[in-house]
Coordinates of C-alpha atoms in Angstrom, one line a residue:
M1 CA 209.7 96.3 -48.5
N2 CA 210.2 99.4 -50.5
K3 CA 213.9 100.0 -51.0
S4 CA 215.2 102.9 -53.0
V5 CA 218.2 102.3 -55.1
K6 CA 220.8 104.8 -54.0
S7 CA 223.2 106.9 -56.0
G8 CA 226.7 105.7 -55.5
G9 CA 228.4 109.1 -55.5
E10 CA 228.8 109.6 -51.8
V11 CA 229.7 105.9 -51.4
R12 CA 232.5 106.2 -54.0
R13 CA 233.9 109.3 -52.4
L14 CA 234.2 107.5 -49.1
H15 CA 235.9 104.6 -50.9
R16 CA 238.5 106.9 -52.4
R17 CA 239.4 108.3 -48.9
I18 CA 239.8 104.9 -47.3
R19 CA 241.3 102.7 -50.1
Q20 CA 244.9 103.7 -49.3
L21 CA 244.4 102.6 -45.8
V22 CA 242.9 99.3 -47.0
F23 CA 245.7 98.6 -49.3
A24 CA 248.2 99.4 -46.5
V25 CA 246.5 96.7 -44.4
I26 CA 246.5 94.3 -47.3
A27 CA 250.2 94.9 -47.9
L28 CA 250.9 94.3 -44.2
V29 CA 249.0 91.0 -44.2
A30 CA 250.7 89.9 -47.3
A31 CA 254.1 90.7 -45.8
V32 CA 253.3 88.7 -42.7
S33 CA 252.1 85.8 -44.8
A34 CA 255.3 85.9 -46.9
A35 CA 257.4 86.0 -43.8
G36 CA 255.8 82.7 -42.7
M37 CA 256.5 80.9 -46.0
S38 CA 259.6 78.8 -46.6
G39 CA 260.8 80.2 -49.9
D40 CA 258.1 78.9 -52.3
A41 CA 260.0 78.8 -55.6
S42 CA 256.8 78.9 -57.7
N43 CA 256.0 82.4 -56.4
K44 CA 252.3 81.7 -57.0
L45 CA 249.8 84.1 -55.6
E46 CA 247.3 82.9 -53.0
G47 CA 243.6 82.9 -53.9
H48 CA 242.8 85.5 -51.2
A49 CA 245.2 88.0 -52.6
V50 CA 243.4 91.2 -53.4
V51 CA 243.6 92.2 -57.1
A52 CA 241.6 95.4 -56.8
L53 CA 239.0 97.3 -54.9
I54 CA 235.8 98.0 -56.8
D55 CA 233.9 100.8 -55.2
G56 CA 235.6 99.7 -52.0
E57 CA 234.7 96.0 -52.3
P58 CA 237.7 93.6 -52.6
L59 CA 238.2 91.5 -55.8
T60 CA 240.3 88.6 -54.8
L61 CA 242.4 86.5 -57.1
A62 CA 240.1 83.5 -56.6
E63 CA 237.2 85.5 -57.9
F64 CA 239.2 87.2 -60.6
Q65 CA 240.2 83.8 -61.9
L66 CA 236.6 83.2 -63.0
S67 CA 236.8 86.3 -65.3
L68 CA 240.3 85.2 -66.5
A69 CA 238.8 81.8 -67.5
V70 CA 235.9 83.4 -69.3
N71 CA 238.2 85.7 -71.3
R72 CA 241.1 83.4 -72.0
A73 CA 239.7 81.8 -75.2
K74 CA 238.4 85.2 -76.4
V75 CA 241.9 86.8 -76.1
S76 CA 243.5 83.8 -77.8
A77 CA 241.0 84.1 -80.7
Y78 CA 241.6 87.9 -80.9
F79 CA 245.4 87.4 -81.4
H80 CA 244.9 84.5 -83.8
S81 CA 242.5 86.6 -86.0
K82 CA 244.5 89.8 -85.9
Y83 CA 248.1 88.5 -86.0
G84 CA 247.8 84.8 -87.0
A85 CA 249.3 83.9 -83.6
S86 CA 249.3 80.3 -82.4
T87 CA 249.1 79.5 -78.7
D88 CA 252.5 78.0 -78.2
A89 CA 254.6 78.1 -75.0
E90 CA 255.6 81.7 -75.7
F91 CA 252.3 83.1 -76.8
W92 CA 251.0 84.8 -73.6
T93 CA 254.1 86.9 -73.1
A94 CA 255.0 87.5 -76.7
N95 CA 254.7 91.1 -78.1
Y96 CA 252.5 91.5 -81.2
E97 CA 253.0 95.1 -82.5
G98 CA 252.8 96.5 -79.0
E99 CA 250.1 94.1 -77.7
V100 CA 250.9 91.4 -75.2
P101 CA 248.2 88.6 -74.8
L102 CA 248.7 88.3 -71.0
D103 CA 248.3 92.1 -70.6
K104 CA 245.1 92.1 -72.7
L105 CA 243.7 89.1 -70.8
R106 CA 244.2 90.8 -67.5
Q107 CA 242.6 94.1 -68.8
D108 CA 239.6 92.3 -70.3
A109 CA 239.2 90.1 -67.3
L110 CA 239.2 93.1 -65.0
A111 CA 236.6 94.9 -67.0
D112 CA 234.5 91.7 -66.9
A113 CA 235.0 91.4 -63.2
V114 CA 233.8 95.0 -62.6
A115 CA 230.7 94.3 -64.6
S116 CA 230.0 91.1 -62.7
K117 CA 230.7 92.7 -59.3
M118 CA 228.7 95.9 -59.7
P119 CA 225.1 94.4 -59.3
Q120 CA 226.4 92.8 -56.1
I121 CA 227.8 96.1 -54.8
V122 CA 224.6 98.0 -55.6
A123 CA 222.5 95.2 -54.0
K124 CA 224.6 95.4 -50.8
E125 CA 224.3 99.2 -50.7
N126 CA 220.6 98.7 -50.7
Q127 CA 220.5 96.0 -48.0
I128 CA 219.2 93.4 -50.5
I129 CA 222.2 91.2 -49.6
T130 CA 224.8 91.6 -46.9
D131 CA 227.8 89.5 -47.9
I132 CA 229.2 89.8 -51.4
S133 CA 232.7 88.4 -50.5
Y134 CA 234.0 85.5 -52.5
E135 CA 234.6 83.6 -49.4
G136 CA 230.9 84.0 -48.6
F137 CA 230.1 82.8 -52.1
L138 CA 232.2 79.7 -51.6
N139 CA 230.5 78.9 -48.3
R140 CA 227.1 79.1 -50.1
L141 CA 228.3 77.0 -52.9
H142 CA 229.5 74.3 -50.5
A143 CA 226.2 74.4 -48.6
E144 CA 224.2 74.1 -51.9
N145 CA 226.3 71.2 -53.1
E146 CA 226.0 69.4 -49.7
R147 CA 222.2 69.9 -49.9
R148 CA 222.2 68.4 -53.4
A149 CA 224.3 65.4 -52.3
R150 CA 221.9 64.7 -49.5
A151 CA 219.0 64.9 -51.8
K152 CA 220.7 62.4 -54.1
R153 CA 221.3 60.0 -51.3
D154 CA 217.7 60.4 -50.2
K155 CA 216.5 59.8 -53.8
A156 CA 214.8 63.2 -53.7
V157 CA 214.0 65.3 -56.9
I158 CA 217.0 67.5 -57.9
F159 CA 216.5 70.3 -60.4
G160 CA 219.7 71.0 -62.3
P161 CA 223.1 69.2 -61.7
V162 CA 223.9 67.2 -58.7
R163 CA 226.9 69.4 -58.1
Y164 CA 227.5 73.0 -59.3
S165 CA 230.9 74.2 -60.5
K166 CA 232.2 77.5 -59.1
A167 CA 231.6 79.2 -62.5
D168 CA 228.1 77.9 -63.0
Y169 CA 227.0 78.8 -59.4
Y170 CA 228.6 82.2 -59.6
H171 CA 226.5 82.9 -62.7
I172 CA 223.3 81.7 -61.0
V173 CA 224.0 83.8 -57.9
N174 CA 224.7 86.9 -60.0
S175 CA 221.5 86.4 -62.0
N176 CA 219.4 86.0 -58.8
T177 CA 221.0 89.1 -57.3
A178 CA 220.3 91.1 -60.5
G179 CA 216.7 89.9 -60.3
E180 CA 216.2 91.0 -56.8
L181 CA 217.8 94.4 -57.6
K182 CA 215.4 94.8 -60.6
K183 CA 212.5 94.1 -58.3
A184 CA 213.6 96.9 -56.0
L185 CA 214.0 99.3 -58.9
H186 CA 210.7 98.2 -60.3
W187 CA 209.0 98.9 -57.0
Q188 CA 210.1 102.5 -56.9
S189 CA 209.6 103.1 -60.6
R190 CA 206.7 105.5 -61.2
F191 CA 206.3 106.0 -65.0
P192 CA 203.8 108.7 -65.9
E193 CA 200.8 107.4 -67.8
E194 CA 201.6 109.7 -70.7
E195 CA 205.1 108.2 -70.9
L196 CA 203.7 104.7 -71.0
E197 CA 201.1 105.6 -73.7
G198 CA 203.8 107.4 -75.7
Y199 CA 206.0 104.2 -75.6
Y200 CA 203.0 102.1 -76.7
Q201 CA 202.2 104.4 -79.7
A202 CA 205.9 104.6 -80.7
N203 CA 206.4 100.8 -80.6
K204 CA 202.9 99.7 -81.6
E205 CA 204.2 97.1 -84.1
R206 CA 205.5 95.1 -81.1
Y207 CA 202.0 94.6 -80.0
K208 CA 200.5 93.6 -83.3
K209 CA 198.2 90.5 -83.0
Q210 CA 198.9 87.5 -85.1
D211 CA 197.0 87.7 -88.4
L212 CA 194.1 85.4 -89.1
I213 CA 195.6 82.9 -91.5
E214 CA 193.3 80.6 -93.5
L215 CA 195.3 77.8 -95.1
L216 CA 195.0 74.5 -97.0
K217 CA 197.0 71.7 -95.3
I218 CA 197.9 68.9 -97.7
S219 CA 199.3 65.7 -96.1
A220 CA 200.3 62.3 -97.4
T221 CA 201.9 59.1 -96.0
G222 CA 203.6 56.1 -97.5
E223 CA 206.7 55.5 -99.5
Q224 CA 205.7 57.9 -102.3
A225 CA 204.3 60.6 -100.1
K226 CA 207.2 63.0 -100.4
E227 CA 207.5 62.7 -104.2
I228 CA 203.7 63.1 -104.6
L229 CA 203.7 66.4 -102.6
K230 CA 206.7 67.7 -104.5
L231 CA 204.9 67.1 -107.8
M232 CA 201.8 68.8 -106.4
K233 CA 203.9 71.8 -105.3
E234 CA 205.3 72.0 -108.8
D235 CA 201.8 72.1 -110.3
I236 CA 200.7 74.8 -107.8
D237 CA 203.8 76.8 -108.5
R238 CA 202.9 76.7 -112.2
G239 CA 199.5 78.2 -111.4
M240 CA 197.2 75.2 -110.6
G241 CA 194.6 76.2 -108.2
A242 CA 194.2 74.5 -104.8
E243 CA 190.8 73.0 -105.8
A244 CA 192.3 71.6 -109.1
A245 CA 195.3 70.1 -107.1
A246 CA 192.9 68.6 -104.6
S247 CA 191.0 67.0 -107.4
K248 CA 194.0 65.7 -109.3
Y249 CA 195.7 64.2 -106.2
A250 CA 192.6 63.3 -104.2
A251 CA 193.5 59.6 -104.1
D252 CA 197.0 60.2 -102.8
A253 CA 196.7 62.9 -100.3
N254 CA 194.5 64.4 -97.6
F255 CA 193.2 68.0 -97.8
E256 CA 192.2 70.0 -94.8
Y257 CA 191.3 73.6 -94.4
L258 CA 192.6 75.3 -91.1
S259 CA 192.5 78.7 -89.5
M260 CA 195.2 80.0 -87.3
D261 CA 195.2 83.3 -85.3
A262 CA 196.3 84.7 -81.9
D263 CA 193.6 82.6 -80.1
T264 CA 194.8 79.3 -81.5
A265 CA 198.5 80.1 -81.5
R266 CA 199.3 78.2 -78.2
S267 CA 197.5 75.0 -79.3
D268 CA 198.9 75.3 -82.8
A269 CA 202.4 75.5 -81.5
L270 CA 201.8 72.4 -79.4
V271 CA 199.9 70.3 -81.9
H272 CA 201.8 71.1 -85.1
P273 CA 204.7 73.4 -84.2
I274 CA 206.5 73.0 -87.6
L275 CA 203.4 73.9 -89.6
H276 CA 202.7 76.8 -87.3
T277 CA 206.2 78.2 -87.7
K278 CA 206.2 77.8 -91.5
V279 CA 202.9 79.5 -92.2
T280 CA 203.3 82.4 -89.8
D281 CA 205.2 84.5 -92.3
L282 CA 203.5 83.2 -95.5
T283 CA 201.9 85.9 -97.7
E284 CA 198.5 85.3 -99.2
G285 CA 198.9 82.7 -101.9
G286 CA 202.2 81.6 -100.6
I287 CA 203.1 77.9 -100.2
T288 CA 205.5 76.1 -97.9
D289 CA 208.1 73.6 -99.0
V290 CA 207.4 69.9 -98.3
F291 CA 208.2 69.0 -94.7
Q292 CA 207.6 66.2 -92.3
E293 CA 205.6 66.4 -89.1
N294 CA 203.6 63.9 -86.9
G295 CA 204.4 61.0 -89.2
A296 CA 203.3 62.6 -92.4
Y297 CA 204.7 64.7 -95.2
I298 CA 202.9 68.1 -95.4
L299 CA 202.5 70.9 -97.9
A300 CA 200.6 74.1 -96.8
R301 CA 199.2 77.1 -98.8
C302 CA 198.0 80.4 -97.4
I303 CA 194.5 80.9 -98.9
K304 CA 193.8 84.2 -97.1
R305 CA 195.5 86.4 -94.6
S306 CA 193.5 89.0 -92.6
P307 CA 195.1 91.6 -90.2
A308 CA 193.9 91.1 -86.6
G309 CA 194.8 94.6 -85.3
Y310 CA 196.8 95.4 -82.1
L311 CA 196.7 94.5 -78.5
Q312 CA 195.1 97.4 -76.5
F313 CA 197.2 99.6 -74.3
H314 CA 195.6 98.3 -71.1
E315 CA 196.5 94.7 -72.2
V316 CA 200.2 95.5 -72.4
K317 CA 200.6 98.2 -69.8
E318 CA 202.3 96.0 -67.2
A319 CA 204.7 94.6 -69.9
I320 CA 205.7 98.1 -70.9
I321 CA 206.3 99.1 -67.2
S322 CA 208.5 95.9 -66.8
H323 CA 210.4 96.7 -70.0
L324 CA 211.0 100.4 -69.1
G325 CA 212.1 99.2 -65.6
A326 CA 214.6 96.8 -67.1
Q327 CA 216.0 99.6 -69.3
A328 CA 216.3 101.9 -66.2
Y329 CA 218.1 99.1 -64.4
D330 CA 220.5 98.6 -67.3
R331 CA 221.2 102.4 -67.5
M332 CA 221.9 102.5 -63.7
I333 CA 224.3 99.6 -63.8
D334 CA 226.0 100.9 -66.9
E335 CA 226.5 104.2 -65.2
R336 CA 227.9 102.6 -62.1
I337 CA 230.3 100.5 -64.1
R338 CA 231.4 103.6 -66.1
D339 CA 232.0 105.6 -62.9
A340 CA 233.3 102.8 -60.8
D341 CA 236.2 103.6 -58.5
V342 CA 238.5 100.7 -59.5
A343 CA 241.7 100.8 -57.4
V344 CA 244.1 98.2 -58.7
N345 CA 246.5 96.6 -56.4
T346 CA 249.4 97.0 -58.9
E347 CA 251.8 94.7 -57.1
T348 CA 249.3 91.7 -57.2
Y349 CA 247.9 92.5 -60.6
Q350 CA 251.2 92.7 -62.4
R351 CA 252.3 89.4 -60.8
I352 CA 249.4 87.5 -62.2
G353 CA 250.8 85.0 -64.7
M354 CA 249.7 81.8 -66.4
N355 CA 250.3 79.8 -63.2
D356 CA 247.6 81.9 -61.6
M357 CA 244.9 81.3 -64.3
V358 CA 243.3 78.3 -62.5
A359 CA 241.8 78.5 -59.1
R360 CA 243.5 76.4 -56.4

């Protein structure tokens, strides 16, 4: 189905009008919940507490904790690098020249959460998915882990882990959502032919074919193989020709002439991947170091290198469309993140402490 990716402007304007009402409801629910509690001395926040509304969509503490966990080590490293701070008991609430680790952690985690949530929001706006709540995510995670547990009991094939963690599955779901959104954007992308051809000409080096490389492969086995090839390399480095080297060391090594180009690249990478990698960037006359592959020590010299030209426009047109579509997607998401209406529930946000770092 052809779905057009909408501009979020009118959606965000509506969000701004209703968010005060939403937070009023949240506050009422929180008050009722607090009234039913029997004086919890720990004063921990509940996982369903709303930290912020992102373009009208709630970010709960439980979901926010994923971003807190991702950024905790980064913030710690930042303060260690900048101030030499150690993560002792007082670290997160200490003041370092006006910077407080806990404040920075909350700020960085919120920015990370907005970036993670935005593709979900845009996908929901375009009917690609319907439920982007964290509760819905947990239900899907539970169902997936149950399915995997049954597959294990039935001795069926399982791709990936037997059980997903919240963080790992959240990343997978977000990646899949972004993929579906990119497909929707790609479907409606109509890049003019002249734009595609212009991109091809401006970035032609990306579409250069692998040169035809003619090389001499020298191999040896046995206890002295490595030393023999090192001596041979020293002789070649001093100017000895390949033929002379072959004659001098004929009894100790095998000599084979090979050709590598774009047509053989796939098989070359499978049969002798190390050799393929080492000779790819050799200039004409260049020689590799001595290396080991497929049970033998090897030395290779580039005898001749011939340019193979470029892939034609029609061969890479679809790849260019895909690339430009991905760029358009990134720009759209970046714009939505930059213009996001992030309404922070200050009371909840400021209460988040180290006791709330781990999901319960």
